[in-house]
Short mmCIF file of C-alpha atoms and ligand atoms in Angstrom, two decimals:
data_model
loop_
_atom_site.label_atom_id
_atom_site.label_comp_id
_atom_site.label_asym_id
_atom_site.label_seq_id
_atom_site.Cartn_x
_atom_site.Cartn_y
_atom_site.Cartn_z
CA MET N 1 -76.36 95.27 145.35
CA ARG N 2 -74.19 96.10 148.55
CA GLU N 3 -76.78 97.83 150.13
CA ARG N 4 -79.18 95.36 149.67
CA GLY N 5 -77.14 92.54 151.29
CA MET N 6 -76.43 94.69 154.05
CA THR N 7 -79.63 95.20 154.66
CA ARG N 8 -80.57 91.50 154.79
CA ARG N 9 -77.69 91.21 156.88
CA ARG N 10 -78.85 93.24 159.51
CA VAL N 11 -82.38 92.18 159.09
CA LEU N 12 -81.22 88.74 159.49
CA GLY N 13 -78.67 89.66 161.90
CA ILE N 14 -82.00 91.12 163.99
CA GLY N 15 -83.85 87.70 163.86
CA GLY N 16 -80.64 85.59 164.45
CA ALA N 17 -80.11 87.43 167.96
CA LEU N 18 -84.11 87.01 168.60
CA GLY N 19 -82.99 82.84 167.95
CA LEU N 20 -80.14 83.12 169.68
CA MET N 21 -82.35 84.61 172.82
CA ALA N 22 -84.76 81.60 172.72
CA ALA N 23 -82.26 78.71 172.21
CA THR N 24 -79.86 79.88 175.27
CA GLY N 25 -82.76 81.27 177.34
CA LEU N 26 -80.86 84.24 177.19
CA SER N 27 -83.21 86.80 179.39
CA THR N 28 -85.49 89.34 177.72
CA ALA N 29 -83.70 92.02 180.13
CA ALA N 30 -80.03 90.88 178.77
CA ALA N 31 -81.48 90.92 174.82
CA LEU N 32 -83.18 93.97 175.22
CA ALA N 33 -79.87 95.73 176.59
CA ARG N 34 -78.83 95.24 173.05
CA ARG N 35 -81.48 96.40 171.90
CA PRO N 36 -80.86 99.29 168.71
CA SER N 37 -82.44 103.03 169.82
CA ILE N 38 -83.99 102.75 166.40
CA THR N 39 -85.64 100.28 163.65
CA GLY N 40 -85.06 102.59 159.82
CA ALA N 41 -82.14 104.48 158.45
CA GLU N 42 -82.10 108.14 157.89
CA LEU N 43 -82.02 110.36 155.66
CA ARG N 44 -79.32 113.44 155.24
CA SER N 45 -81.15 116.94 154.03
CA ALA N 46 -79.05 118.57 151.38
CA VAL N 47 -80.34 122.39 152.22
CA PRO N 48 -78.58 124.39 154.96
CA LEU N 49 -80.34 123.46 157.80
CA PRO N 50 -81.14 126.50 160.38
CA PRO N 51 -79.89 126.90 164.55
CA PRO N 52 -82.25 125.31 166.58
CA PHE N 53 -85.05 127.52 168.87
CA GLN N 54 -85.27 130.28 166.25
CA VAL N 55 -88.76 129.31 164.54
CA PRO N 56 -91.71 129.73 166.86
CA LEU N 57 -93.66 127.39 167.35
CA PRO N 58 -97.09 127.38 165.21
CA ILE N 59 -100.82 126.30 166.15
CA PRO N 60 -102.67 125.05 163.60
CA SER N 61 -105.35 127.07 162.95
CA VAL N 62 -109.05 125.25 164.60
CA LEU N 63 -111.25 124.43 161.62
CA LYS N 64 -114.48 125.87 161.46
CA PRO N 65 -117.45 124.13 160.89
CA VAL N 66 -119.43 124.67 157.89
CA SER N 67 -123.23 123.92 159.77
CA THR N 68 -123.75 123.32 163.55
CA THR N 69 -127.72 122.62 163.02
CA GLY N 70 -128.86 119.49 163.44
CA GLY N 71 -127.16 118.26 166.76
CA ALA N 72 -124.07 117.81 164.55
CA ASP N 73 -120.44 119.29 163.19
CA ARG N 74 -120.21 119.33 159.51
CA TYR N 75 -116.39 120.12 158.52
CA GLU N 76 -115.85 120.82 155.05
CA ILE N 77 -111.53 119.42 153.97
CA THR N 78 -109.81 119.86 150.64
CA GLN N 79 -106.98 117.93 150.25
CA ARG N 80 -104.63 119.73 147.39
CA GLU N 81 -101.28 120.64 147.20
CA ALA N 82 -100.01 123.46 148.78
CA SER N 83 -96.35 124.95 149.58
CA ALA N 84 -95.00 125.97 152.37
CA GLU N 85 -91.99 127.57 154.27
CA ILE N 86 -91.42 124.85 156.77
CA LEU N 87 -87.50 126.15 156.62
CA PRO N 88 -86.47 129.87 156.67
CA GLY N 89 -86.34 130.71 153.04
CA VAL N 90 -87.09 127.57 151.26
CA LYS N 91 -90.41 126.61 149.43
CA THR N 92 -91.60 122.69 150.37
CA PRO N 93 -94.13 121.58 148.10
CA LEU N 94 -96.55 119.36 150.22
CA TRP N 95 -99.68 117.32 149.75
CA THR N 96 -102.38 119.11 152.59
CA TYR N 97 -105.42 118.96 154.21
CA GLU N 98 -106.84 122.69 153.66
CA GLY N 99 -103.62 123.95 152.71
CA ALA N 100 -101.30 123.26 155.73
CA PHE N 101 -98.80 121.54 157.32
CA PRO N 102 -100.51 120.11 159.69
CA GLY N 103 -103.40 120.05 158.81
CA PRO N 104 -106.19 122.56 160.89
CA THR N 105 -107.66 120.87 163.89
CA ILE N 106 -110.69 119.92 164.52
CA GLU N 107 -111.96 120.60 168.15
CA SER N 108 -115.54 118.71 169.04
CA ARG N 109 -117.68 117.10 171.56
CA ARG N 110 -117.88 113.47 173.59
CA GLY N 111 -121.30 112.41 171.62
CA ARG N 112 -121.56 115.18 168.96
CA PRO N 113 -121.34 113.78 166.05
CA VAL N 114 -119.01 115.32 163.48
CA THR N 115 -119.23 114.73 159.34
CA VAL N 116 -116.78 115.80 157.05
CA THR N 117 -116.52 116.04 153.71
CA HIS N 118 -112.94 115.19 151.82
CA ARG N 119 -112.61 116.49 148.48
CA ASN N 120 -109.29 114.88 147.23
CA GLU N 121 -107.90 117.48 144.40
CA LEU N 122 -104.29 115.50 144.87
CA PRO N 123 -102.96 113.55 142.07
CA VAL N 124 -103.70 110.35 143.86
CA PRO N 125 -106.13 108.80 145.11
CA THR N 126 -106.90 108.86 148.55
CA VAL N 127 -108.24 108.24 151.98
CA VAL N 128 -108.57 108.95 155.59
CA HIS N 129 -108.37 107.10 158.36
CA LEU N 130 -109.39 109.38 161.98
CA HIS N 131 -106.85 107.41 164.24
CA GLY N 132 -108.13 106.30 168.00
CA GLY N 133 -111.67 107.44 167.14
CA ARG N 134 -114.67 104.81 167.98
CA THR N 135 -115.82 104.70 164.18
CA PRO N 136 -118.23 103.17 162.30
CA ALA N 137 -116.45 100.76 159.50
CA ALA N 138 -117.97 102.57 156.51
CA SER N 139 -115.69 105.68 157.96
CA ASP N 140 -113.04 103.90 159.54
CA GLY N 141 -110.97 104.81 156.14
CA TYR N 142 -110.38 101.20 154.75
CA PRO N 143 -107.42 101.12 152.79
CA THR N 144 -109.38 100.37 149.77
CA ASP N 145 -112.16 102.09 150.53
CA LEU N 146 -110.36 105.17 147.70
CA VAL N 147 -111.32 108.93 147.45
CA LEU N 148 -110.54 108.82 143.55
CA PRO N 149 -109.34 112.17 142.51
CA GLU N 150 -110.63 114.37 139.14
CA GLY N 151 -109.87 112.57 135.84
CA ARG N 152 -108.49 109.20 137.52
CA HIS N 153 -112.47 107.97 138.10
CA ASP N 154 -112.04 104.12 136.42
CA ALA N 155 -111.30 102.08 139.73
CA THR N 156 -110.69 99.37 138.25
CA THR N 157 -107.64 100.18 136.36
CA HIS N 158 -106.29 102.13 139.65
CA THR N 159 -107.43 100.86 142.47
CA ALA N 160 -109.69 98.58 143.73
CA HIS N 161 -107.46 96.05 142.63
CA GLY N 162 -104.61 97.01 144.81
CA MET N 163 -100.50 96.04 143.91
CA HIS N 164 -99.93 91.81 142.98
CA GLY N 165 -102.89 91.48 142.12
CA MET N 166 -105.23 91.12 145.33
CA HIS N 167 -108.76 91.97 144.77
CA ASP N 168 -110.69 93.48 147.16
CA PRO N 169 -114.61 93.17 146.39
CA ARG N 170 -115.74 95.18 149.56
CA ALA N 171 -113.64 98.31 148.56
CA VAL N 172 -116.04 101.29 148.45
CA VAL N 173 -115.12 103.72 146.01
CA THR N 174 -116.24 107.06 145.79
CA LYS N 175 -115.22 109.75 142.69
CA LEU N 176 -113.44 113.18 144.16
CA THR N 177 -115.61 113.79 147.40
CA ARG N 178 -116.64 111.48 150.38
CA ASP N 179 -118.11 112.21 153.71
CA TYR N 180 -116.79 110.84 156.96
CA SER N 181 -119.02 110.49 160.03
CA PHE N 182 -117.60 110.16 163.37
CA PRO N 183 -120.19 109.66 166.43
CA LEU N 184 -117.51 110.50 169.02
CA ASP N 185 -119.19 108.26 171.57
CA GLN N 186 -115.39 108.01 173.15
CA ARG N 187 -113.18 109.11 176.00
CA PRO N 188 -111.86 112.46 175.45
CA THR N 189 -108.70 112.40 173.96
CA LEU N 190 -105.78 113.54 171.06
CA LEU N 191 -107.03 111.87 168.14
CA TRP N 192 -105.55 112.21 164.76
CA TYR N 193 -105.90 111.90 160.89
CA HIS N 194 -104.19 111.53 158.39
CA ASP N 195 -104.03 109.09 154.90
CA HIS N 196 -103.99 105.26 154.98
CA ARG N 197 -104.49 104.87 150.97
CA MET N 198 -103.42 100.32 150.22
CA ASP N 199 -99.62 100.53 149.80
CA PHE N 200 -98.59 104.22 149.50
CA THR N 201 -99.75 105.81 153.68
CA ALA N 202 -96.30 106.36 154.42
CA PRO N 203 -95.10 108.73 151.82
CA ALA N 204 -98.77 110.50 152.02
CA ILE N 205 -97.87 111.00 155.59
CA TRP N 206 -94.53 112.26 154.70
CA ARG N 207 -95.52 114.63 152.13
CA GLY N 208 -98.04 116.22 154.25
CA LEU N 209 -101.31 114.49 155.01
CA ALA N 210 -102.26 114.88 158.40
CA GLY N 211 -103.71 116.60 161.19
CA MET N 212 -105.05 116.78 164.50
CA HIS N 213 -108.60 116.35 166.00
CA ILE N 214 -109.09 116.78 169.75
CA VAL N 215 -112.24 115.64 172.02
CA ARG N 216 -113.23 117.05 174.97
CA ASP N 217 -116.43 116.70 177.18
CA ASP N 218 -117.52 118.49 180.64
CA ALA N 219 -115.95 116.06 183.08
CA GLU N 220 -112.16 116.87 181.62
CA ASP N 221 -113.41 120.72 181.77
CA ALA N 222 -114.00 120.76 185.43
CA LEU N 223 -110.84 119.35 186.30
CA GLY N 224 -109.21 122.69 186.39
CA LEU N 225 -105.73 121.56 184.67
CA PRO N 226 -104.27 124.07 182.28
CA ALA N 227 -106.43 125.42 178.76
CA GLY N 228 -106.44 127.97 176.28
CA PRO N 229 -103.18 129.19 175.62
CA ARG N 230 -101.52 126.63 178.40
CA GLU N 231 -102.90 123.69 176.21
CA LEU N 232 -100.18 123.35 173.33
CA PRO N 233 -100.70 120.44 171.00
CA LEU N 234 -97.63 119.21 169.54
CA MET N 235 -97.13 116.83 166.37
CA ILE N 236 -93.63 115.87 166.28
CA ALA N 237 -92.53 114.20 162.87
CA ASP N 238 -89.47 113.88 161.25
CA ARG N 239 -88.42 114.72 157.93
CA ALA N 240 -85.63 115.67 155.38
CA PHE N 241 -85.07 118.30 152.35
CA ALA N 242 -83.74 117.58 149.12
CA ALA N 243 -81.07 120.95 147.62
CA ASP N 244 -84.43 122.41 145.54
CA GLY N 245 -86.29 122.44 149.25
CA ALA N 246 -88.94 119.35 148.39
CA LEU N 247 -89.26 116.56 151.05
CA VAL N 248 -86.96 113.53 150.61
CA TYR N 249 -88.42 110.20 150.37
CA PRO N 250 -86.83 107.12 148.92
CA ALA N 251 -90.39 105.59 147.15
CA LEU N 252 -89.67 102.93 144.45
CA ASP N 253 -92.80 104.92 142.73
CA PRO N 254 -92.06 107.97 143.20
CA THR N 255 -95.65 109.09 141.44
CA LEU N 256 -96.75 107.14 144.41
CA ARG N 257 -99.24 105.27 142.17
CA VAL N 258 -98.24 101.75 141.05
CA ARG N 259 -95.57 100.44 142.97
CA PRO N 260 -95.33 100.67 146.56
CA GLY N 261 -92.07 100.01 149.18
CA VAL N 262 -88.87 102.05 149.42
CA ARG N 263 -85.12 101.37 148.33
CA GLU N 264 -82.76 99.74 150.52
CA PRO N 265 -81.83 100.56 152.99
CA TYR N 266 -84.56 101.96 154.48
CA LEU N 267 -86.96 98.98 153.60
CA ALA N 268 -86.87 99.01 157.90
CA GLY N 269 -88.15 102.82 158.04
CA VAL N 270 -87.74 106.63 156.80
CA LEU N 271 -86.30 108.19 159.48
CA GLY N 272 -85.34 112.50 158.53
CA ASP N 273 -82.46 114.57 160.07
CA VAL N 274 -84.84 116.93 160.51
CA ILE N 275 -87.38 116.92 163.64
CA LEU N 276 -91.01 119.38 163.24
CA VAL N 277 -93.00 119.93 165.69
CA ASN N 278 -96.35 121.59 163.92
CA GLY N 279 -94.55 121.52 160.89
CA ALA N 280 -91.59 123.63 162.24
CA PRO N 281 -88.11 122.83 162.44
CA TRP N 282 -86.90 122.80 166.24
CA PRO N 283 -89.50 125.50 167.07
CA VAL N 284 -89.24 127.44 170.66
CA HIS N 285 -92.21 128.53 172.31
CA GLU N 286 -92.50 131.34 174.69
CA VAL N 287 -94.41 130.20 177.54
CA ASP N 288 -95.36 132.07 181.07
CA ALA N 289 -93.36 130.43 184.12
CA ALA N 290 -96.37 128.53 185.22
CA ARG N 291 -97.85 124.57 184.28
CA TYR N 292 -98.57 124.05 180.43
CA ARG N 293 -100.79 120.82 179.46
CA LEU N 294 -98.23 119.44 176.70
CA ARG N 295 -100.48 117.26 174.23
CA ILE N 296 -97.89 115.21 172.21
CA LEU N 297 -98.69 112.91 169.54
CA ASN N 298 -96.03 111.33 167.46
CA ALA N 299 -96.68 111.30 163.95
CA SER N 300 -93.65 110.59 162.62
CA ASN N 301 -93.21 107.15 159.96
CA ALA N 302 -90.96 105.16 161.93
CA ARG N 303 -89.43 107.25 163.99
CA HIS N 304 -89.08 106.30 167.79
CA TYR N 305 -88.49 109.52 171.02
CA GLU N 306 -87.66 109.49 174.22
CA LEU N 307 -88.51 112.92 175.84
CA GLU N 308 -87.02 114.71 178.73
CA ALA N 309 -87.24 118.72 179.31
CA ILE N 310 -84.09 120.03 180.40
CA THR N 311 -83.17 123.61 181.74
CA ASP N 312 -80.22 125.56 180.93
CA ASP N 313 -78.57 124.30 184.46
CA GLY N 314 -79.20 121.05 183.35
CA ARG N 315 -82.17 119.85 184.81
CA ARG N 316 -84.43 117.42 184.27
CA LEU N 317 -88.42 118.62 184.54
CA ASP N 318 -91.23 116.91 185.90
CA LEU N 319 -93.54 115.67 183.03
CA VAL N 320 -96.48 114.58 184.74
CA GLN N 321 -98.91 112.01 182.34
CA ILE N 322 -102.29 112.38 182.92
CA GLY N 323 -103.51 110.76 179.53
CA ALA N 324 -102.56 107.84 177.18
CA ASP N 325 -103.64 107.44 173.24
CA GLN N 326 -107.25 106.73 174.92
CA GLY N 327 -107.82 109.93 177.12
CA LEU N 328 -107.09 110.64 181.14
CA LEU N 329 -105.02 108.03 183.18
CA ALA N 330 -106.72 107.42 186.36
CA THR N 331 -104.11 109.29 188.67
CA PRO N 332 -101.29 111.85 187.21
CA VAL N 333 -97.85 109.73 187.01
CA THR N 334 -94.43 111.55 187.37
CA ARG N 335 -91.86 110.89 185.31
CA ARG N 336 -88.48 111.76 183.79
CA SER N 337 -88.77 110.92 180.33
CA LEU N 338 -91.61 109.67 178.13
CA PRO N 339 -91.10 107.11 175.32
CA ILE N 340 -93.43 107.28 172.36
CA ALA N 341 -93.50 105.58 169.70
CA PRO N 342 -95.12 107.10 166.02
CA ALA N 343 -98.83 107.02 166.59
CA GLU N 344 -98.82 107.43 170.42
CA ARG N 345 -99.76 110.05 172.01
CA TYR N 346 -99.38 111.41 175.84
CA ASP N 347 -100.97 114.29 177.30
CA VAL N 348 -98.76 115.48 180.17
CA VAL N 349 -98.45 118.70 182.71
CA VAL N 350 -94.88 120.61 182.82
CA ASP N 351 -94.75 123.30 185.21
CA PHE N 352 -92.37 126.26 184.26
CA SER N 353 -93.03 127.89 187.43
CA GLY N 354 -89.33 126.67 189.38
CA VAL N 355 -87.41 127.73 185.73
CA PRO N 356 -85.70 131.80 185.60
CA VAL N 357 -87.30 133.53 183.19
CA GLY N 358 -85.44 134.67 180.00
CA SER N 359 -84.14 130.93 180.45
CA LEU N 360 -84.81 128.07 178.07
CA VAL N 361 -86.51 124.40 178.86
CA ARG N 362 -85.26 122.24 176.02
CA LEU N 363 -87.36 119.03 174.87
CA VAL N 364 -84.54 116.18 173.62
CA ASN N 365 -85.26 113.35 172.67
CA GLN N 366 -82.68 110.78 174.04
CA LEU N 367 -82.63 108.13 171.44
CA GLY N 368 -82.02 110.92 168.76
CA SER N 369 -78.32 111.63 167.79
CA GLY N 370 -76.50 114.92 166.07
CA ARG N 371 -79.41 117.45 165.63
CA ALA N 372 -82.02 114.69 166.05
CA ARG N 373 -81.44 115.24 169.68
CA ASP N 374 -83.06 118.31 169.87
CA VAL N 375 -87.46 118.48 169.46
CA MET N 376 -87.78 122.07 170.36
CA ALA N 377 -87.68 124.90 173.42
CA PHE N 378 -89.80 126.96 175.26
CA ARG N 379 -88.35 130.39 176.85
CA VAL N 380 -90.04 131.38 179.79
CA ALA N 381 -90.87 135.03 179.42
CA ARG N 382 -92.42 135.91 182.10
CA LYS N 383 -93.51 135.43 185.80
CA ALA N 384 -98.01 134.77 185.48
CA THR N 385 -99.94 133.75 188.50
CA ASP N 386 -101.25 130.03 188.12
CA ASP N 387 -104.52 128.67 188.83
CA SER N 388 -104.62 125.72 187.05
CA ARG N 389 -104.64 122.37 188.82
CA VAL N 390 -103.61 118.95 188.45
CA PRO N 391 -105.97 116.58 190.52
CA SER N 392 -104.75 113.53 191.97
CA THR N 393 -108.48 111.76 190.54
CA LEU N 394 -108.23 112.65 186.83
CA SER N 395 -110.93 109.80 186.17
CA THR N 396 -112.99 106.60 187.08
CA ASP N 397 -114.12 105.04 183.55
CA LEU N 398 -111.24 103.38 182.85
CA PRO N 399 -111.95 99.68 181.81
CA ALA N 400 -110.42 97.05 183.88
CA TRP N 401 -111.44 93.83 182.02
CA ARG N 402 -109.65 91.02 183.87
CA ARG N 403 -107.55 87.94 182.37
CA SER N 404 -110.93 85.67 183.54
CA ASP N 405 -112.91 87.61 181.30
CA ALA N 406 -111.56 86.67 178.23
CA VAL N 407 -113.19 84.50 175.70
CA ARG N 408 -110.32 83.78 173.27
CA VAL N 409 -106.51 84.05 173.75
CA ARG N 410 -104.38 85.25 170.46
CA ASP N 411 -101.04 85.49 169.26
CA PHE N 412 -99.06 87.32 166.58
CA ALA N 413 -95.44 87.49 165.25
CA PHE N 414 -94.62 91.27 163.82
CA ARG N 415 -92.03 89.57 161.76
CA ALA N 416 -89.76 90.51 159.14
CA GLY N 417 -89.92 88.24 156.23
CA GLN N 418 -90.52 87.25 152.09
CA MET N 419 -93.76 88.91 150.56
CA HIS N 420 -94.22 88.72 146.25
CA GLY N 421 -90.34 87.63 146.16
CA GLY N 422 -89.34 90.38 147.82
CA HIS N 423 -88.87 91.47 151.87
CA GLY N 424 -91.65 92.42 153.41
CA TRP N 425 -93.01 92.78 156.92
CA LEU N 426 -95.59 90.34 158.30
CA ILE N 427 -98.42 89.36 160.51
CA GLY N 428 -98.42 85.45 161.75
CA GLY N 429 -96.33 85.27 158.38
CA LEU N 430 -98.72 86.49 156.08
CA PRO N 431 -98.89 90.08 154.43
CA PHE N 432 -101.14 92.05 153.85
CA ASP N 433 -104.45 90.61 151.73
CA PRO N 434 -107.78 92.49 152.00
CA ALA N 435 -109.63 89.37 150.58
CA ARG N 436 -108.18 87.61 153.32
CA SER N 437 -110.03 87.16 156.67
CA ASP N 438 -107.80 87.39 159.50
CA VAL N 439 -109.01 87.86 162.89
CA THR N 440 -113.04 87.50 163.54
CA ALA N 441 -114.05 88.66 166.82
CA ARG N 442 -118.07 88.90 168.20
CA LEU N 443 -119.20 92.33 169.30
CA ASP N 444 -119.05 92.87 173.00
CA ASP N 445 -116.43 89.78 173.26
CA VAL N 446 -113.52 90.22 175.68
CA GLU N 447 -110.19 88.83 174.07
CA VAL N 448 -106.59 88.55 175.06
CA TRP N 449 -103.82 89.27 172.58
CA ARG N 450 -100.40 88.12 172.52
CA VAL N 451 -97.85 89.83 170.25
CA VAL N 452 -94.22 89.22 169.61
CA ALA N 453 -91.82 91.53 167.62
CA ASP N 454 -88.48 91.10 165.77
CA VAL N 455 -87.55 94.74 165.50
CA HIS N 456 -89.33 98.20 166.86
CA HIS N 457 -93.21 97.34 165.85
CA PRO N 458 -95.86 100.02 167.07
CA VAL N 459 -98.89 97.85 167.07
CA HIS N 460 -102.06 99.27 166.17
CA LEU N 461 -105.70 97.97 166.54
CA HIS N 462 -108.98 100.38 165.14
CA LEU N 463 -112.18 100.62 167.25
CA VAL N 464 -110.94 100.39 170.45
CA GLY N 465 -108.81 100.62 172.70
CA PHE N 466 -106.67 98.19 175.29
CA ARG N 467 -105.00 97.82 178.16
CA VAL N 468 -101.53 96.22 178.24
CA LEU N 469 -101.48 93.27 180.63
CA SER N 470 -97.68 92.41 180.37
CA ARG N 471 -94.74 93.47 178.90
CA GLY N 472 -91.88 90.67 178.40
CA GLY N 473 -93.52 88.61 180.92
CA ARG N 474 -93.77 90.85 183.53
CA PRO N 475 -95.92 93.96 184.73
CA PRO N 476 -96.48 96.60 182.10
CA LEU N 477 -93.90 99.43 182.63
CA PRO N 478 -94.90 103.25 183.61
CA HIS N 479 -95.80 104.18 179.90
CA ASP N 480 -97.98 101.51 179.37
CA ALA N 481 -100.47 102.32 181.40
CA GLY N 482 -104.16 104.01 180.99
CA LEU N 483 -106.11 103.42 177.92
CA LYS N 484 -104.22 102.64 174.91
CA ASP N 485 -104.61 102.16 170.88
CA THR N 486 -101.20 101.74 170.16
CA VAL N 487 -98.28 99.54 171.95
CA SER N 488 -94.83 99.88 171.06
CA LEU N 489 -93.06 96.61 170.95
CA ARG N 490 -89.10 97.03 171.15
CA PRO N 491 -86.45 94.69 169.51
CA GLY N 492 -87.30 90.87 170.73
CA GLU N 493 -90.22 92.21 173.19
CA SER N 494 -93.62 90.20 173.76
CA VAL N 495 -96.59 92.31 175.19
CA GLU N 496 -100.12 91.25 176.00
CA ILE N 497 -103.17 93.27 175.63
CA ILE N 498 -106.88 93.18 176.10
CA THR N 499 -109.48 94.44 174.97
CA ARG N 500 -113.46 94.42 174.23
CA PHE N 501 -114.83 94.22 170.85
CA ASP N 502 -117.27 97.45 171.42
CA GLY N 503 -118.80 100.15 169.26
CA TYR N 504 -120.12 98.63 165.49
CA ARG N 505 -119.75 95.71 163.46
CA GLY N 506 -117.64 95.71 160.80
CA ARG N 507 -114.42 95.13 158.86
CA TYR N 508 -111.23 97.16 160.00
CA LEU N 509 -107.72 96.23 160.72
CA PHE N 510 -105.04 96.04 163.39
CA HIS N 511 -101.22 96.81 161.68
CA CYS N 512 -97.74 98.21 162.47
CA HIS N 513 -97.59 102.03 162.67
CA ASN N 514 -94.05 102.24 161.59
CA ALA N 515 -95.49 103.01 158.27
CA GLU N 516 -92.98 101.82 155.92
CA HIS N 517 -93.82 98.39 157.70
CA GLU N 518 -97.66 98.67 157.07
CA ASP N 519 -96.86 99.54 153.40
CA MET N 520 -95.07 96.36 153.33
CA GLY N 521 -97.61 94.11 154.81
CA MET N 522 -97.41 94.51 158.46
CA MET N 523 -101.67 94.84 158.36
CA ALA N 524 -104.29 92.16 158.73
CA ASN N 525 -108.46 92.57 158.93
CA LEU N 526 -110.15 92.76 162.10
CA GLU N 527 -113.57 92.11 161.07
CA ILE N 528 -116.60 92.62 164.30
CA ILE N 529 -119.26 90.31 163.92
CU1 LIG M 1 -93.68 97.47 162.41
#
């Protein structure tokens, strides 16, 4: 009971500060200066943790297509339980795509369709969403479009009814397998696929259901960016481990079948004390003294990072940002630190050529404390030639929507509130209901959305990329550059985004990508007509 009181006060406390801000005219800058660096609570591991920078960085294997005929690539992925040695000498049971965490990487070409047949051999229903994909609604992984596992084929008792008596008459439930089709008619970028099941997305991702999907095209290939072994996909995710080596997660229902949500004090988000990159704890990677392209994904449920690359002698290396969630920027932007919220991606080039051979460059999180401050390290192993380059023009196809193009302006508040008699996370005062109509937008319409948050909320739109027009009533920050599909709102902050709803008609979503918030109501329907 004491925990409950603490959490409520904390949540109300933040809301109270916002109220004060509104009442007294306290500036956004002053409010933000006091903002907490995290939203959520950190679990503590009960096993001895390895020292940092000992475990080599794994590179997820690239999935081989089962067929490449007919102008499309076909893949098969089995979702199954597996055990992995994440911490040296410790076995950890996981839910996986193809037995691995992260799941295998899919490599695609722009405009070349891909079909992935997912087979569910897990003990619970699943749904796959390709984050950042421009995907027809039938393959977008709507949370009630479940793939039922063997022996659980009775959709009426399990699933088409969400929790709290919600029924979704439009759910398309399949048994055991489902084909997800991705046209990939979109800008090249790093996408990721993960579970998106109604009410249980957060624990499913936590247990291992996440993988990367890279889209490329000829124009990007021709830029001469670092490539091959000098291009590294980096999936960053925090986890915590129980005494028996299993992942800890404070689920109200550990079977992840009936009752969604997490115990207090984790209602605002679940953080782990172990930072994994590509599934390895604080790994180290040997690099040449040359430029590398780092494709960074924050696949954490709730943890935010502010990444810096620091040499042994305390120097911060330039992080040259070349891309955002939805592909290349127009021109490179040199940064010293990169804030990255859950589900965001950054494409950056780091030049190790000025770093003494034999020394380390640590990737650190300035928002983390204790062991969670370290992320990974690069050991500069040898001098090397480098014919890569970072051209001053990276792309010329970024959409340039103007406010005057918008046919509508909508307002959304992402805030804590009451849901079904308990704590929830709400959009516009309402918890998610698949059967409710929230936003209906016309295909090809341009709209401006104004979004405001109480605590950290990384706001994600399915189907479309968007530009950030303003942040806190001011021009966007440097990290808002490019085409985004997730925008990070900090406590008390507002942003305006602009997008065109193009691509496909159908039922999509927008939601908070703090995965715990998402499971506790913070989603809404986006119907494109
Ligand atoms: Cu949120």
